[in-house]
Tab-separated table of C-alpha atoms in Angstrom:
chain	number	residue	atom	x	y	z
A	499	MET	CA	20.596	-9.578	3.593
A	500	ALA	CA	21.319	-9.068	7.274
A	501	ILE	CA	24.612	-7.873	8.690
A	502	THR	CA	25.653	-8.961	12.184
A	503	TYR	CA	28.102	-6.742	14.035
A	504	HIS	CA	30.285	-8.328	16.725
A	505	ALA	CA	28.597	-8.757	20.095
A	506	GLY	CA	29.582	-6.061	22.533
A	507	ARG	CA	31.173	-3.788	19.899
A	508	ARG	CA	30.125	-0.479	18.398
A	509	ILE	CA	32.170	0.031	15.231
A	510	GLN	CA	33.069	3.623	14.457
A	511	GLY	CA	33.296	4.835	10.841
A	512	LEU	CA	31.256	1.914	9.522
A	513	ASP	CA	30.869	3.321	6.018
A	514	SER	CA	34.420	2.204	5.226
A	515	GLU	CA	34.029	-1.179	6.934
A	516	LYS	CA	30.741	-2.653	5.648
A	517	THR	CA	30.323	-5.307	3.005
A	518	TYR	CA	27.322	-4.580	0.748
A	519	LEU	CA	25.313	-7.305	-0.970
A	520	SER	CA	22.506	-5.764	-3.014
A	521	ALA	CA	20.664	-8.905	-4.156
A	522	SER	CA	18.381	-11.112	-2.105
A	523	ASN	CA	18.064	-14.887	-2.429
A	524	THR	CA	14.980	-16.545	-3.921
A	525	TYR	CA	13.804	-20.037	-2.961
A	526	ASN	CA	11.107	-22.067	-4.700
A	527	SER	CA	9.613	-24.975	-2.766
A	528	THR	CA	9.812	-28.412	-4.364
A	529	ALA	CA	6.052	-28.884	-3.940
A	530	THR	CA	3.745	-27.920	-6.795
A	531	ALA	CA	0.420	-26.099	-6.306
A	532	ASN	CA	-1.994	-28.714	-7.672
A	533	THR	CA	-4.280	-29.051	-4.641
A	534	PHE	CA	-4.907	-27.628	-1.174
A	535	PRO	CA	-3.738	-30.092	1.486
A	536	VAL	CA	-4.637	-27.747	4.366
A	537	THR	CA	-7.374	-25.137	4.699
A	538	LEU	CA	-7.987	-22.248	7.065
A	539	GLY	CA	-11.482	-22.220	8.547
A	540	GLY	CA	-14.522	-24.337	7.636
A	541	GLY	CA	-15.188	-27.262	5.341
A	542	SER	CA	-12.517	-29.931	5.466
A	543	GLY	CA	-10.413	-27.605	7.621
A	544	SER	CA	-13.065	-26.893	10.251
A	545	GLY	CA	-11.382	-25.536	13.354
A	546	ASN	CA	-7.986	-24.794	11.759
A	547	THR	CA	-6.853	-21.322	12.855
A	548	LYS	CA	-3.316	-21.538	11.433
A	549	VAL	CA	-2.107	-23.462	8.367
A	550	GLY	CA	1.254	-23.595	6.656
A	551	PHE	CA	4.506	-25.545	6.912
A	552	GLU	CA	7.355	-26.250	9.321
A	553	VAL	CA	11.067	-26.509	8.541
A	554	SER	CA	13.952	-28.489	9.981
A	555	THR	CA	17.734	-28.366	9.700
A	556	GLY	CA	18.725	-28.823	6.070
A	557	HIS	CA	15.858	-26.765	4.665
A	558	SER	CA	16.887	-23.818	2.484
A	559	LEU	CA	15.171	-21.262	4.743
A	560	VAL	CA	16.888	-22.331	7.972
A	561	GLY	CA	19.603	-19.827	8.867
A	562	GLN	CA	18.161	-17.199	6.509
A	563	TYR	CA	16.227	-13.985	7.149
A	564	LEU	CA	12.766	-14.275	5.565
A	565	ASN	CA	11.815	-11.106	3.670
A	566	THR	CA	8.798	-12.088	1.533
A	567	ILE	CA	6.811	-15.259	1.041
A	568	GLN	CA	4.449	-15.835	-1.868
A	569	VAL	CA	1.743	-18.491	-1.563
A	570	LYS	CA	-1.196	-19.561	-3.713
A	571	LEU	CA	-4.640	-18.932	-2.199
A	572	ALA	CA	-8.346	-19.177	-2.992
A	573	LYS	CA	-11.540	-19.073	-0.976
A	574	TYR	CA	-14.660	-21.204	-0.750
A	575	GLY	CA	-17.832	-19.451	0.317
A	576	THR	CA	-17.801	-16.046	2.005
A	577	VAL	CA	-14.824	-15.104	4.158
A	578	SER	CA	-13.994	-11.805	5.858
A	579	GLY	CA	-11.226	-10.109	7.783
A	580	THR	CA	-7.516	-9.764	7.144
A	581	GLY	CA	-5.071	-12.627	6.742
A	582	TYR	CA	-1.325	-12.612	7.304
A	583	MET	CA	1.655	-14.939	7.570
A	584	SER	CA	3.358	-15.528	10.928
A	585	VAL	CA	6.484	-17.300	12.122
A	586	TYR	CA	6.221	-19.404	15.307
A	587	ASP	CA	9.169	-21.154	16.913
A	588	SER	CA	9.185	-24.862	17.836
A	589	SER	CA	7.633	-24.109	21.241
A	590	GLY	CA	4.696	-22.240	19.644
A	591	THR	CA	5.897	-18.733	20.556
A	592	LEU	CA	5.140	-16.048	17.957
A	593	LYS	CA	8.336	-14.542	16.476
A	594	SER	CA	6.777	-12.049	14.026
A	595	SER	CA	3.921	-11.448	11.573
A	596	SER	CA	3.840	-10.113	8.031
A	597	SER	CA	1.882	-7.522	6.099
A	598	THR	CA	-1.863	-8.228	5.831
A	599	TYR	CA	-4.309	-8.939	3.011
A	600	ASN	CA	-8.112	-8.587	2.807
A	601	LEU	CA	-9.288	-12.204	2.582
A	602	SER	CA	-12.737	-11.229	1.302
A	603	THR	CA	-11.145	-10.260	-2.033
A	604	LEU	CA	-9.529	-13.656	-2.664
A	605	PRO	CA	-10.635	-15.469	-5.843
A	606	ASN	CA	-12.893	-18.507	-5.631
A	607	GLU	CA	-11.645	-22.077	-5.927
A	608	GLY	CA	-10.638	-22.758	-9.520
A	609	SER	CA	-9.234	-19.241	-9.941
A	610	GLU	CA	-6.554	-19.393	-7.254
A	611	ALA	CA	-3.788	-16.790	-7.386
A	612	TYR	CA	-0.456	-15.871	-5.801
A	613	TYR	CA	-0.269	-13.441	-2.876
A	614	THR	CA	2.891	-11.981	-1.361
A	615	PHE	CA	3.366	-11.258	2.341
A	616	THR	CA	6.286	-9.143	3.593
A	617	PHE	CA	8.134	-9.348	6.910
A	618	SER	CA	9.590	-5.995	7.971
A	619	PRO	CA	12.212	-6.314	9.286
A	620	PRO	CA	13.062	-9.717	7.806
A	621	GLN	CA	12.637	-12.591	10.280
A	622	SER	CA	15.362	-15.128	11.063
A	623	ILE	CA	14.289	-18.753	10.458
A	624	ALA	CA	15.516	-21.571	12.710
A	625	ASN	CA	15.105	-25.337	12.954
A	626	GLY	CA	11.537	-26.204	13.951
A	627	ASP	CA	9.990	-22.867	12.980
A	628	ARG	CA	6.437	-22.895	11.595
A	629	ILE	CA	5.504	-20.424	8.842
A	630	VAL	CA	1.718	-20.197	8.736
A	631	LEU	CA	-1.279	-18.277	7.372
A	632	GLU	CA	-3.745	-17.036	9.990
A	633	GLY	CA	-6.427	-14.417	10.611
A	634	GLY	CA	-9.886	-13.964	9.060
A	635	THR	CA	-13.395	-14.907	10.152
A	636	PHE	CA	-14.927	-18.264	9.204
A	637	ASN	CA	-17.660	-20.763	9.942
A	638	THR	CA	-18.257	-24.377	8.909
A	639	SER	CA	-19.354	-23.444	5.370
A	640	ASN	CA	-16.413	-21.315	4.207
A	641	GLN	CA	-12.626	-21.530	4.138
A	642	VAL	CA	-9.348	-20.287	2.656
A	643	ASP	CA	-7.360	-22.857	0.656
A	644	LEU	CA	-3.543	-22.912	0.917
A	645	TYR	CA	-2.189	-24.716	-2.110
A	646	GLY	CA	0.526	-27.351	-2.236
A	647	GLU	CA	0.928	-31.038	-2.963
A	648	SER	CA	-0.562	-34.138	-1.309
A	649	SER	CA	2.833	-35.825	-1.069
A	650	ASN	CA	6.053	-35.179	0.812
A	651	THR	CA	8.520	-33.771	-1.718
A	652	ASP	CA	11.085	-32.467	0.799
A	653	SER	CA	12.093	-34.412	3.889
A	654	ASN	CA	13.038	-31.149	5.646
A	655	THR	CA	9.530	-29.691	5.572
A	656	ASN	CA	5.878	-30.695	5.753
A	657	SER	CA	2.439	-29.128	6.143
A	658	VAL	CA	1.277	-28.076	9.574
A	659	ARG	CA	-1.987	-26.805	11.028
A	660	TYR	CA	-3.220	-25.572	14.392
A	661	ASN	CA	-6.505	-26.944	15.751
A	662	SER	CA	-6.424	-26.702	19.560
A	663	GLY	CA	-2.763	-27.704	19.153
A	664	TRP	CA	-0.110	-28.077	16.457
A	665	ILE	CA	-0.655	-30.974	14.031
A	666	SER	CA	1.989	-32.030	11.493
A	667	GLU	CA	0.830	-33.395	8.139
A	668	SER	CA	3.859	-35.444	7.091
A	669	ALA	CA	2.237	-36.641	3.832
A	670	SER	CA	1.883	-33.176	2.239
A	671	ASP	CA	3.926	-30.065	1.467
A	672	ILE	CA	3.037	-26.401	0.840
A	673	HIS	CA	4.001	-24.570	-2.350
A	674	PHE	CA	5.754	-21.242	-1.798
A	675	ILE	CA	8.283	-18.772	-3.240
A	676	ALA	CA	10.394	-16.919	-0.674
A	677	THR	CA	12.996	-14.163	-0.776
A	678	THR	CA	15.590	-14.017	1.995
A	679	TYR	CA	18.751	-12.240	3.089
A	680	ASP	CA	21.995	-13.858	4.270
A	681	SER	CA	23.574	-13.331	7.680
A	682	ILE	CA	27.081	-11.844	7.374
A	683	THR	CA	29.732	-11.115	10.012
A	684	ILE	CA	31.697	-7.898	9.593
A	685	ASN	CA	35.186	-7.848	11.156
A	686	PRO	CA	36.569	-4.453	12.207
A	687	GLN	CA	39.660	-3.536	10.207
A	688	SER	CA	43.028	-2.741	11.734
A	689	GLY	CA	43.020	0.733	13.218
A	690	SER	CA	39.223	0.930	13.604
A	691	ARG	CA	37.929	2.342	16.872
A	692	PHE	CA	35.277	0.418	18.774
A	693	GLU	CA	33.763	0.337	22.224
A	694	ALA	CA	32.650	-2.635	24.318
A	695	THR	CA	29.304	-1.016	25.097
A	696	ASP	CA	26.577	-2.286	22.736
A	697	THR	CA	24.974	-5.698	22.557
A	698	ARG	CA	24.715	-7.615	19.296
A	699	LYS	CA	23.157	-5.576	16.471
A	700	ILE	CA	21.653	-6.890	13.241
A	701	TYR	CA	21.202	-4.756	10.147
A	702	TYR	CA	19.274	-5.650	7.026
A	703	TYR	CA	19.308	-4.285	3.518
A	704	ASP	CA	16.060	-2.681	2.385
A	705	ALA	CA	16.098	-2.726	-1.419
A	706	GLY	CA	13.608	0.160	-1.589
A	707	TYR	CA	10.769	0.787	-4.041
A	708	THR	CA	10.102	1.379	-7.699
A	709	VAL	CA	7.531	4.126	-8.318
A	710	HIS	CA	5.498	4.650	-11.520
A	711	THR	CA	3.882	8.100	-11.743
A	712	PHE	CA	1.162	8.903	-14.295
A	713	THR	CA	0.409	12.608	-14.772
A	714	THR	CA	-0.814	12.990	-18.375
A	715	THR	CA	-4.603	13.118	-18.635
A	716	GLY	CA	-6.202	10.276	-20.582
A	717	SER	CA	-5.582	6.528	-20.848
A	718	ASP	CA	-2.279	4.736	-20.349
A	719	THR	CA	-1.031	1.268	-19.344
A	720	PHE	CA	0.860	-0.133	-16.381
A	721	GLN	CA	2.353	-3.440	-17.495
A	722	ILE	CA	4.011	-6.031	-15.267
A	723	THR	CA	6.311	-7.911	-17.614
A	724	SER	CA	7.486	-10.411	-14.995
A	725	GLY	CA	7.056	-11.195	-11.325
A	726	SER	CA	4.114	-10.697	-8.997
A	727	GLY	CA	3.386	-9.343	-5.549
A	728	ASP	CA	1.888	-6.495	-3.586
A	729	VAL	CA	1.419	-3.193	-5.433
A	730	GLU	CA	0.590	0.047	-3.623
A	731	TYR	CA	-1.505	2.671	-5.377
A	732	LEU	CA	-2.727	6.244	-5.110
A	733	VAL	CA	-5.580	7.202	-7.442
A	734	VAL	CA	-6.766	10.831	-7.388
A	735	ALA	CA	-9.430	12.049	-9.806
A	736	GLY	CA	-9.721	15.471	-11.433
A	737	GLY	CA	-11.117	18.265	-9.236
A	738	GLY	CA	-14.382	20.049	-9.955
A	739	GLY	CA	-14.427	23.542	-11.440
A	740	GLY	CA	-15.494	26.553	-9.382
A	741	GLY	CA	-18.794	28.374	-10.000
A	742	GLY	CA	-18.907	31.932	-11.348
A	743	GLY	CA	-20.574	35.214	-10.461
A	744	LEU	CA	-20.332	34.605	-6.688
A	745	GLY	CA	-19.844	30.864	-7.105
A	746	GLY	CA	-19.041	28.020	-4.745
A	747	GLY	CA	-15.688	26.260	-4.719
A	748	GLY	CA	-15.255	23.051	-6.712
A	749	GLY	CA	-14.986	19.719	-4.915
A	750	ALA	CA	-11.724	17.783	-4.895
A	751	GLY	CA	-11.317	14.693	-7.004
A	752	GLY	CA	-11.872	11.369	-5.264
A	753	PHE	CA	-8.859	10.047	-3.314
A	754	LYS	CA	-8.163	6.318	-2.963
A	755	THR	CA	-5.045	4.579	-1.700
A	756	GLY	CA	-4.292	0.990	-0.751
A	757	THR	CA	-2.482	-2.229	-1.665
A	758	VAL	CA	-3.456	-4.983	-4.098
A	759	SER	CA	-1.689	-8.106	-5.323
A	760	ARG	CA	-0.973	-8.187	-9.033
A	761	SER	CA	0.831	-10.590	-11.380
A	762	ALA	CA	2.209	-10.271	-14.915
A	763	GLY	CA	-0.227	-8.521	-17.266
A	764	SER	CA	-1.453	-5.159	-18.558
A	765	TYR	CA	-3.521	-2.864	-16.357
A	766	THR	CA	-5.412	0.226	-17.532
A	767	VAL	CA	-4.484	3.591	-16.029
A	768	THR	CA	-6.543	6.729	-16.621
A	769	VAL	CA	-5.699	10.174	-15.260
A	770	GLY	CA	-8.799	12.348	-14.964
A	771	ALA	CA	-8.865	15.942	-16.210
A	772	GLY	CA	-10.004	18.743	-13.961
A	773	GLY	CA	-13.471	20.165	-14.532
A	774	ALA	CA	-13.669	23.416	-16.472
A	775	GLY	CA	-14.145	26.640	-14.571
A	776	SER	CA	-17.391	28.468	-15.176
A	777	GLY	CA	-17.571	31.136	-17.824
A	778	ALA	CA	-17.567	34.811	-16.880
A	779	SER	CA	-21.168	34.551	-15.763
A	780	ASN	CA	-23.150	33.124	-12.884
A	781	SER	CA	-22.827	29.596	-14.255
A	782	ASN	CA	-21.695	26.264	-12.837
A	783	GLY	CA	-18.202	24.856	-13.091
A	784	GLY	CA	-17.576	21.474	-14.706
A	785	THR	CA	-17.380	18.085	-12.989
A	786	GLY	CA	-13.905	16.537	-12.783
A	787	SER	CA	-13.130	13.329	-14.677
A	788	ASP	CA	-12.540	9.946	-13.037
A	789	SER	CA	-9.066	8.458	-12.517
A	790	ILE	CA	-8.591	4.680	-12.765
A	791	PHE	CA	-6.031	1.985	-11.962
A	792	ASP	CA	-7.268	-1.419	-13.134
A	793	THR	CA	-10.456	-2.069	-11.080
A	794	ILE	CA	-9.957	0.931	-8.777
A	795	THR	CA	-11.856	4.097	-9.720
A	796	SER	CA	-11.801	7.484	-8.018
A	797	ASN	CA	-14.667	9.763	-9.020
A	798	GLY	CA	-14.256	13.291	-10.351
A	799	GLY	CA	-14.918	16.212	-8.022
A	800	GLY	CA	-18.322	17.900	-8.018
A	801	TYR	CA	-18.771	21.340	-9.595
A	802	GLY	CA	-19.210	24.534	-7.642
A	803	SER	CA	-22.496	26.104	-8.644
A	804	GLY	CA	-22.877	29.708	-9.815
A	805	GLU	CA	-25.002	32.401	-8.251
A	806	GLY	CA	-28.654	31.405	-8.496
A	807	GLN	CA	-27.846	27.970	-9.993
A	808	GLY	CA	-28.897	25.806	-7.057
A	809	ASN	CA	-26.995	23.078	-5.231
A	810	GLY	CA	-23.345	22.195	-5.719
A	811	GLY	CA	-22.470	19.114	-7.738
A	812	ASN	CA	-21.928	15.646	-6.271
A	813	GLY	CA	-18.625	13.849	-6.818
A	814	GLY	CA	-15.576	12.325	-5.162
A	815	SER	CA	-15.841	15.389	-2.966
A	816	GLY	CA	-18.866	17.650	-3.357
A	817	GLY	CA	-18.795	21.152	-4.812
A	818	ALA	CA	-20.157	24.099	-2.810
A	819	SER	CA	-23.367	25.827	-3.778
A	820	GLY	CA	-23.397	29.315	-5.302
A	821	GLY	CA	-26.890	29.974	-4.212
A	822	GLY	CA	-28.809	33.192	-4.428
A	823	GLY	CA	-30.652	31.708	-1.513
A	824	ALA	CA	-30.096	28.824	0.858
A	825	ASN	CA	-28.689	25.967	-1.235
A	826	ALA	CA	-26.903	22.756	-0.317
A	827	GLY	CA	-23.382	21.744	-1.125
A	828	GLY	CA	-22.861	18.628	-3.209
A	829	SER	CA	-22.288	15.244	-1.580
A	830	GLY	CA	-18.913	13.526	-1.456
A	831	ILE	CA	-18.488	9.761	-1.763
A	832	ALA	CA	-17.617	7.870	1.405
A	833	GLY	CA	-14.070	6.566	1.244
A	834	GLN	CA	-13.094	9.159	-1.375
A	835	GLY	CA	-13.948	12.611	-0.055
A	836	ASN	CA	-16.347	14.919	1.761
A	837	ASP	CA	-19.305	17.241	1.164
A	838	GLY	CA	-19.158	20.768	-0.229
A	839	ALA	CA	-20.366	23.641	1.947
A	840	ASP	CA	-23.873	25.070	1.925
A	841	SER	CA	-24.100	28.730	0.919
A	842	THR	CA	-26.262	31.592	2.148
A	843	GLY	CA	-25.887	35.286	1.378
A	844	ASN	CA	-23.272	36.718	-0.948
A	845	ALA	CA	-19.966	35.137	0.164
A	846	LYS	CA	-19.866	31.451	-0.810
A	847	GLY	CA	-18.648	28.213	0.740
A	848	GLY	CA	-15.701	26.004	-0.105
A	849	GLY	CA	-15.681	22.681	-1.918
A	850	GLY	CA	-15.111	19.430	-0.045
A	851	GLY	CA	-11.652	17.889	0.282
A	852	ALA	CA	-10.460	14.339	0.812
A	853	GLY	CA	-9.700	15.071	4.465
A	854	ALA	CA	-12.581	17.377	5.461
A	855	ALA	CA	-15.798	19.000	4.264
A	856	GLY	CA	-15.775	22.457	2.716
A	857	ASN	CA	-16.167	25.423	5.057
A	858	ILE	CA	-19.086	27.852	5.048
A	859	LYS	CA	-18.326	31.538	4.425
A	860	ALA	CA	-15.862	33.061	6.894
A	861	SER	CA	-17.924	36.241	7.164
A	862	ALA	CA	-20.587	38.125	5.254
A	863	ASN	CA	-17.927	39.190	2.750
A	864	ILE	CA	-15.261	36.474	2.780
A	865	GLY	CA	-15.822	33.058	1.227
A	866	GLY	CA	-15.272	29.751	2.995
A	867	ALA	CA	-12.030	27.793	2.680
A	868	GLY	CA	-11.920	24.553	0.755
A	869	GLY	CA	-11.760	21.316	2.694
A	870	VAL	CA	-8.254	20.029	3.423
A	871	GLY	CA	-6.933	17.116	1.394
A	872	LEU	CA	-5.006	14.034	2.535
A	873	GLN	CA	-1.284	13.362	2.639
A	874	SER	CA	0.492	10.458	0.929
A	875	SER	CA	4.180	9.489	0.856
A	876	ILE	CA	3.836	6.939	-1.948
A	877	SER	CA	6.035	9.076	-4.235
A	878	GLY	CA	8.850	9.117	-1.694
A	879	SER	CA	7.946	12.512	-0.240
A	880	ALA	CA	4.967	13.503	1.901
A	881	THR	CA	2.517	15.374	-0.355
A	882	TYR	CA	-1.073	16.567	0.085
A	883	TYR	CA	-3.650	15.833	-2.598
A	884	ALA	CA	-7.356	16.508	-3.203
A	885	GLY	CA	-8.013	19.818	-1.453
A	886	GLY	CA	-11.322	21.622	-2.106
A	887	GLY	CA	-11.629	24.987	-3.881
A	888	GLY	CA	-12.328	28.151	-1.857
A	889	GLY	CA	-15.644	30.013	-2.226
A	890	ALA	CA	-16.084	33.444	-3.798
A	891	SER	CA	-15.723	36.597	-1.675
A	892	TRP	CA	-17.951	39.675	-2.044
A	893	LEU	CA	-16.714	43.265	-1.791
A	894	SER	CA	-13.520	42.043	-0.130
A	895	SER	CA	-10.024	41.513	-1.517
A	896	THR	CA	-9.435	38.745	1.027
A	897	GLN	CA	-9.333	35.445	-0.800
A	898	ALA	CA	-10.862	32.250	0.535
A	899	SER	CA	-8.052	29.705	0.704
A	900	GLY	CA	-8.185	26.511	-1.279
A	901	GLY	CA	-7.804	23.379	0.800
A	902	LEU	CA	-4.278	22.038	1.412
A	903	GLY	CA	-3.768	19.614	-1.452
A	904	GLY	CA	-4.016	21.836	-4.511
A	905	GLY	CA	-7.357	23.583	-4.008
A	906	GLY	CA	-7.645	26.936	-5.836
A	907	ASN	CA	-8.448	30.129	-3.906
A	908	GLY	CA	-11.835	31.777	-4.184
A	909	SER	CA	-11.832	35.482	-5.020
A	910	GLU	CA	-13.998	38.554	-5.473
A	911	SER	CA	-12.564	38.491	-9.000
A	912	THR	CA	-11.688	35.435	-11.130
A	913	GLY	CA	-11.344	32.212	-9.139
A	914	TYR	CA	-8.007	30.414	-9.055
A	915	SER	CA	-7.542	27.019	-10.673
A	916	GLY	CA	-6.684	23.905	-8.716
A	917	THR	CA	-3.079	22.728	-8.970
A	918	ALA	CA	-2.355	20.246	-11.745
A	919	ASN	CA	-1.925	16.588	-10.699
A	920	THR	CA	-3.367	17.104	-7.234
A	921	GLY	CA	-7.083	16.783	-7.963
A	922	GLY	CA	-7.679	20.119	-6.212
A	923	GLY	CA	-11.019	21.900	-6.746
A	924	GLY	CA	-11.228	25.239	-8.546
A	925	GLY	CA	-11.941	28.434	-6.602
A	926	GLY	CA	-15.246	30.290	-6.931
A	927	GLY	CA	-15.342	33.463	-9.030
A	928	GLY	CA	-16.781	36.753	-7.671
A	929	GLU	CA	-18.531	39.690	-9.308
A	930	LEU	CA	-16.033	42.535	-9.052
A	931	SER	CA	-17.005	44.857	-11.949
A	932	GLY	CA	-19.234	42.121	-13.369
A	933	ASP	CA	-19.533	38.374	-13.047
A	934	LYS	CA	-16.185	36.609	-12.952
A	935	ALA	CA	-15.314	33.029	-13.897
A	936	GLY	CA	-14.556	30.261	-11.462
A	937	GLY	CA	-11.214	28.459	-11.588
A	938	ALA	CA	-10.728	25.084	-13.298
A	939	GLY	CA	-10.203	21.971	-11.240
A	940	GLY	CA	-6.724	20.483	-11.038
A	941	SER	CA	-6.024	17.303	-13.012
A	942	GLY	CA	-5.680	14.016	-11.170
A	943	ILE	CA	-2.771	11.640	-10.727
A	944	VAL	CA	-2.115	7.899	-10.457
A	945	ILE	CA	0.963	6.609	-8.607
A	946	ILE	CA	1.876	2.927	-8.351
A	947	ARG	CA	4.801	1.477	-6.430
A	948	TYR	CA	6.149	-1.884	-5.303
A	949	LYS	CA	9.053	-3.120	-3.245
A	950	ASN	CA	12.100	-3.998	-5.311
A	951	SER	CA	12.413	-7.197	-3.284
A	952	THR	CA	9.205	-8.536	-4.910
A	953	GLY	CA	11.076	-9.108	-8.167
A	954	ILE	CA	8.385	-7.272	-10.150
A	955	VAL	CA	9.539	-5.779	-13.452
A	956	ALA	CA	7.095	-3.253	-14.929
A	957	THR	CA	6.688	-0.379	-17.380
A	958	GLY	CA	4.440	2.668	-17.621
A	959	GLY	CA	4.447	6.290	-16.536
A	960	THR	CA	7.547	7.992	-15.175
A	961	LYS	CA	9.647	5.393	-13.400
A	962	THR	CA	11.651	6.284	-10.282
A	963	ILE	CA	13.673	4.012	-7.991
A	964	ILE	CA	13.810	4.879	-4.286
A	965	GLU	CA	16.848	3.301	-2.607
A	966	GLN	CA	16.595	2.626	1.130
A	967	GLY	CA	19.927	1.102	2.193
A	968	TYR	CA	20.732	-0.551	5.536
A	969	ASN	CA	18.436	-0.343	8.546
A	970	GLU	CA	18.850	-1.673	12.059
A	971	GLU	CA	16.591	-4.554	13.071
A	972	VAL	CA	14.786	-3.694	16.302
């Protein structure tokens, strides 16, 4: 819902003047989704670089502010690149574009599915506007299908495509589901102060997000009971345990974040446990456990190895080596984390973090810091996750810092554990008055959120609603 303030007026004390409408409108096109009358790219749509529909006066979207649009898509052959929806006016000038989607992940023909694109801020729709899908890379043997009906079911809209110029397809319509906001005029009340200084301002209501947080190790379920649309995720695996008896720091759990489109159904969630710290001996720590959301898996962090136990363990991020000689840190997985540090001499290196590799020893006596993690605001607050564990120090009370994001400190005594629900690696244990144990890795976390405007209703984990309120359209 958009709010229009009077042209040339700045209203003072608006909190007492505004009219609030919390619900958006939803429009379903009259066309069904039984075929694909227009295609983007090759095949029957060779040369089409934009496909969608145009609207005229009398259509439900005209005069509204388009927030989200859901269309049914499939691919034929191999496609690549990102696709997005755009709004062009009747002269062909671009008004705005939506969020994007990776077209290579679309299902094949016969398994078509709904995908939701969001305009932020919402875009006003006028007579003659064209709402189209574009983007991606194609040739004559592959295409993206936009589903609709091979008949004109609404006289105020029809399919449109761009192939060296705009072409209207008056005998077909596109199937879509859209959410919009109304335009509302607010009149200043008697006694309000205002200044004739500002030009026309438009505000829109952002309905915010619903967040589902999973923190208990083991299997759980995220279930969408109704609705469909884009779902953001953060999946962090359990961190690796630190090595003992002058051990290397444990590697952070794998870190993955992104957006997928999901519809009603049950989706598996698994929160990985942190790897065990080594015993009070020169032994290796344990590997962290994987965390999972549906098809998305982040791998557990690699263990830090103990003194004389060879290389650090591989994982989402690699654990550092404990050594006893020159030994290599474990390898991290590209897209999830980084390598653990190599170790030489008595002080040991730090485990890898999601944002950087583990650091080699700071000096002959002080262990290396764990690699820094990465920050995410998916929960509603900016938080670091997946920091590597610090390496053991030798004959020094100075601890080697764990990486920002829950990594445990390395010590000349017992190593510190990674912070729970961060995926931080455990710190390496020293050998003050005998071999000391490494710290355990921190458990992982899975966070899922979606915009309230999608209409998704879901259960699972700890559910939190983040309200956003009114924002100015710029």
